[in-house]
mmCIF file of C-alpha atoms in Angstrom:
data_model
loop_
_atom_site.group_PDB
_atom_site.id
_atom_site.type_symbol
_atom_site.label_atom_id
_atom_site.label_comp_id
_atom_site.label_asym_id
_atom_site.label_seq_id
_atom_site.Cartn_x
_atom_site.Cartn_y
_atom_site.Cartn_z
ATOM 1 C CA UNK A 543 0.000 0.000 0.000
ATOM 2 C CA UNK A 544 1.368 3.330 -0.875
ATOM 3 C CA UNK A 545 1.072 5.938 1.832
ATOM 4 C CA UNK A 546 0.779 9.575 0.915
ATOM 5 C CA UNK A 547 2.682 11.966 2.350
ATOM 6 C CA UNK A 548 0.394 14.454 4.231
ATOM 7 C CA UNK A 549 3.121 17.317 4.565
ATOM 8 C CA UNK A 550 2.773 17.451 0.926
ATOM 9 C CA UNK A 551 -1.013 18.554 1.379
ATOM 10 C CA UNK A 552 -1.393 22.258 1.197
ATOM 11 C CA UNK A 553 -4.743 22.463 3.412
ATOM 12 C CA UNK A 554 -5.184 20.784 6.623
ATOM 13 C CA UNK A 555 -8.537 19.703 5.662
ATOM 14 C CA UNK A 556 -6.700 17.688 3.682
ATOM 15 C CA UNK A 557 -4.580 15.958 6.691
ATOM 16 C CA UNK A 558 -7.579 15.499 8.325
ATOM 17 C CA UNK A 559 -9.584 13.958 5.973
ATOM 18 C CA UNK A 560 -6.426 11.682 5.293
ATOM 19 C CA UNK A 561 -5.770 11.189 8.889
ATOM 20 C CA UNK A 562 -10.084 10.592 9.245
ATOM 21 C CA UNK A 563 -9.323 7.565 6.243
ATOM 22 C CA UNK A 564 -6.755 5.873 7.737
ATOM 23 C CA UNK A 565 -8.357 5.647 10.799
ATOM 24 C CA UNK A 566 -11.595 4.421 9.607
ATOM 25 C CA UNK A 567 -10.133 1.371 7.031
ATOM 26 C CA UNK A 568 -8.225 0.016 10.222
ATOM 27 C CA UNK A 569 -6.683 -3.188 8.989
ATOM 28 C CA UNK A 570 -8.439 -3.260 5.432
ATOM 29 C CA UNK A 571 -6.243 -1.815 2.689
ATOM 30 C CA UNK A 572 -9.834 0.519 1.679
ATOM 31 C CA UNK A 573 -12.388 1.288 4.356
ATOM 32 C CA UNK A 574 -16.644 1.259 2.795
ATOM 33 C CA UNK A 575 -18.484 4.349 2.377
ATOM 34 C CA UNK A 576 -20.408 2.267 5.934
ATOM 35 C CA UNK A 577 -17.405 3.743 7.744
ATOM 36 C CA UNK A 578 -17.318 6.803 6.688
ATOM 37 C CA UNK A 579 -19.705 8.941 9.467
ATOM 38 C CA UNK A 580 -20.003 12.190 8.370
ATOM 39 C CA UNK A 581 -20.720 13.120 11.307
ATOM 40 C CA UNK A 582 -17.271 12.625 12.279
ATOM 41 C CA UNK A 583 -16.362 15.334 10.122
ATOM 42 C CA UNK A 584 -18.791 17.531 9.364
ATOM 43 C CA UNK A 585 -15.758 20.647 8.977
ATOM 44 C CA UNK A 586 -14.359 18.928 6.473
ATOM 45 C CA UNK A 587 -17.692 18.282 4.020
ATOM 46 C CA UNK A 588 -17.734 21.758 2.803
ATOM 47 C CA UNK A 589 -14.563 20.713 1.009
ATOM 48 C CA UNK A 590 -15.130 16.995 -0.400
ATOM 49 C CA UNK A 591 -17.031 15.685 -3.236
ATOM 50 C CA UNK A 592 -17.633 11.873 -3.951
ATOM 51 C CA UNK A 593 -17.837 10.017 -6.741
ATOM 52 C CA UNK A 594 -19.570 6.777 -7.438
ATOM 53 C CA UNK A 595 -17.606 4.069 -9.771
ATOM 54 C CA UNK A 596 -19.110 3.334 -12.760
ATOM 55 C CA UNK A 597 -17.262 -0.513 -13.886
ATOM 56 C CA UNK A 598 -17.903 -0.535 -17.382
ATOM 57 C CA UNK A 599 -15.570 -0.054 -20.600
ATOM 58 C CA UNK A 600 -14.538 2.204 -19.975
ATOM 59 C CA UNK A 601 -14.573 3.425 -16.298
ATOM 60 C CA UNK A 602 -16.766 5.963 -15.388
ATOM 61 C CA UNK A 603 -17.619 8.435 -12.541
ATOM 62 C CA UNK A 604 -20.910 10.229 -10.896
ATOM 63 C CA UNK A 605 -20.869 12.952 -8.075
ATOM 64 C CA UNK A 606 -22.554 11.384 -5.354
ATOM 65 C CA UNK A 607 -21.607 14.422 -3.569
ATOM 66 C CA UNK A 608 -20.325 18.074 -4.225
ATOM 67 C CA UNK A 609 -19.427 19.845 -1.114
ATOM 68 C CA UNK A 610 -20.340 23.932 -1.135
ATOM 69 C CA UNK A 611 -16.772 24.786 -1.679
ATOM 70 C CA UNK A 612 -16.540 23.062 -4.479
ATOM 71 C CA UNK A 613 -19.979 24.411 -6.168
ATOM 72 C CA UNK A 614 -18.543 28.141 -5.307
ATOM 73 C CA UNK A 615 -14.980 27.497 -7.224
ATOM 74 C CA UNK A 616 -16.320 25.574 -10.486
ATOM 75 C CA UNK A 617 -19.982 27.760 -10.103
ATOM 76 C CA UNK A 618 -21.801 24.251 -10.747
ATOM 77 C CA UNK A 619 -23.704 21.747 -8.882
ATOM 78 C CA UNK A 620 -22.384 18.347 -9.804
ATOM 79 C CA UNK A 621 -24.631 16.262 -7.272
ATOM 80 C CA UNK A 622 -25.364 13.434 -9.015
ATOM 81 C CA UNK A 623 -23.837 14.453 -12.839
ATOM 82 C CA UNK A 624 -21.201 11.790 -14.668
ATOM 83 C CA UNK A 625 -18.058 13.790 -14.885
ATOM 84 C CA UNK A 626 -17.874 12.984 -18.956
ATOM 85 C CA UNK A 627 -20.442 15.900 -19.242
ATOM 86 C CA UNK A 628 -17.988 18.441 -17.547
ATOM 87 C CA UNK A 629 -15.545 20.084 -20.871
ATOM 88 C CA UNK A 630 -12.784 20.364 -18.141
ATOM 89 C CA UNK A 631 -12.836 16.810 -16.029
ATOM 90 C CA UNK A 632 -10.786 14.538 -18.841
ATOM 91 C CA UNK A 633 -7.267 14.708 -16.548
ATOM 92 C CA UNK A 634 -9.567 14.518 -13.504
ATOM 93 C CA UNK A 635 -10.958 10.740 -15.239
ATOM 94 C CA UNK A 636 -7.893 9.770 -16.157
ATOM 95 C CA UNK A 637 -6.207 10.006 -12.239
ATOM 96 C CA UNK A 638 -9.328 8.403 -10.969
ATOM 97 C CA UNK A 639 -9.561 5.693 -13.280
ATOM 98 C CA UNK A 640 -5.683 5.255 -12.426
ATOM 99 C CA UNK A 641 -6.824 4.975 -9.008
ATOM 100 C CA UNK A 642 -9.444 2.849 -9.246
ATOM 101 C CA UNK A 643 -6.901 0.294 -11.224
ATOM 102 C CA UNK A 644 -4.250 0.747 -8.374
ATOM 103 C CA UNK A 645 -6.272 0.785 -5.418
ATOM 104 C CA UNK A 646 -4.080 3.671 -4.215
ATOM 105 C CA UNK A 647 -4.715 7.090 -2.749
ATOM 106 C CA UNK A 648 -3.352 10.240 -4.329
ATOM 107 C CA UNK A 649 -2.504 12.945 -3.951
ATOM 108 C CA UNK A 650 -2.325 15.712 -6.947
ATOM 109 C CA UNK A 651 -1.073 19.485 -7.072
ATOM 110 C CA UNK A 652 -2.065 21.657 -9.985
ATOM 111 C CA UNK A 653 -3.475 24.584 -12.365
ATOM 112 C CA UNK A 654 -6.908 25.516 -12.311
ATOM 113 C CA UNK A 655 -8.670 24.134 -14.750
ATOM 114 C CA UNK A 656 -9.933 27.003 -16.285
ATOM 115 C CA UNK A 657 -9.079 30.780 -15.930
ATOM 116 C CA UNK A 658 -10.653 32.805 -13.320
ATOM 117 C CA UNK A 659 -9.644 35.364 -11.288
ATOM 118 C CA UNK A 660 -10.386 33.774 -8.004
ATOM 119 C CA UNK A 661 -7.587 30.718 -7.747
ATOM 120 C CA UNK A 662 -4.618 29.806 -9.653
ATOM 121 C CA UNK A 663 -4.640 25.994 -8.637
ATOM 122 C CA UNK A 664 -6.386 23.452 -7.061
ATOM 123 C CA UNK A 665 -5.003 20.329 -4.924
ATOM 124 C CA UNK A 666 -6.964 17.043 -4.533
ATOM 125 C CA UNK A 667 -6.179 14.311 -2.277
ATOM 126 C CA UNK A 668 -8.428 11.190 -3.625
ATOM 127 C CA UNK A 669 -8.780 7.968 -1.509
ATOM 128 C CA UNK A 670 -10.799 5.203 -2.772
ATOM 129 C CA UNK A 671 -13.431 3.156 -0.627
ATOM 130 C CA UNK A 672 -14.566 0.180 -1.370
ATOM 131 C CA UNK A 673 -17.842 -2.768 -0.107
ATOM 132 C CA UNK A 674 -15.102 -6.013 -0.308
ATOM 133 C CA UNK A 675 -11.735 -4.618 -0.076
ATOM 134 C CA UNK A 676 -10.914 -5.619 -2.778
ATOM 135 C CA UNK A 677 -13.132 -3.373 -5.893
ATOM 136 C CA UNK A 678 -13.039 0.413 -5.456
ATOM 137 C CA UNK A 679 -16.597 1.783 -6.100
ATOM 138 C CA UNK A 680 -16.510 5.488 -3.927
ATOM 139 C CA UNK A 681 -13.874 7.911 -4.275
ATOM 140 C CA UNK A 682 -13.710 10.108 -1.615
ATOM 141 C CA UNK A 683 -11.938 13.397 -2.472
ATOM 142 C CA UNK A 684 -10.697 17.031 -0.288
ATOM 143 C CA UNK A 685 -9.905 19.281 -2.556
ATOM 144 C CA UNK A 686 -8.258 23.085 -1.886
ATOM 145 C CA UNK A 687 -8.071 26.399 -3.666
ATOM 146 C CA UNK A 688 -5.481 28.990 -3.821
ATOM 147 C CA UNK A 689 -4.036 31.313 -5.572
#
């Protein structure tokens, strides 16, 4: 299992959301969206969206959920929208898809993905979940803005 390296994050949602993962899959390599309680972290779910897994040729994602920060930086509501109708999302599919093959968190620095004159970039630490361990079917994702 690759472990990320959380002083890489630049939010501390990020840690704890991270942190809030490992935690929760105790001795699994992928907790289940079961053990995720968002009541556990209900600061952090301004900041996370999560996608359902599509298995199909070839993979494909829907927002299960879009958290409020995320609706205010892309001005869209994505809440339950397949991400091959976004113009913008094709790197975004690609690194999940990746993930989804690898079972492995990530963690991803970058531009925005289109110009505005509120952020420059965007960083997304992805973790997948998963009902048997062993297929990942959630991705659970914090994402930050800055400039």
């Amino acid at each position: 299992m690759t472990h990320l390296d959380p002083t890489r994050f630049t939010c501390e949602k990020q840690r704890e959301l991270y942190a809030y993962w490992l935690k929760v899959r105790g001795e699994s390599s992928m907790p289940s969206r079961k053990d995720i309680n968002p009541m556990d972290i209900p600061h952090l779910l301004s900041s996370i969206w999560m996608a359902d897994v599509l298995h199909g040729d070839p993979v494909g994602f829907k927002a299960r959920l879009f958290g409020t920060d995320l609706v205010r930086a892309f001005q869209l509501e994505a809440t339950d929208r397949r991400l091959d109708e976004f113009s913008f999302t094709g790197d975004i599919i690609k690194r999940m898809t990746a993930l989804v093959e690898t079972r492995q968190p990530y963690f991803w620095k970058g531009p925005f993905p289109f110009e505005t004159d509120d952020f420059k970039g965007y960083s997304t630490v992805s973790l997948p979940l998963s009902n048997d361990d062993k297929v990942v079917n959630i991705i659970i994702c914090s994402v930050h803005f800055y400039n």
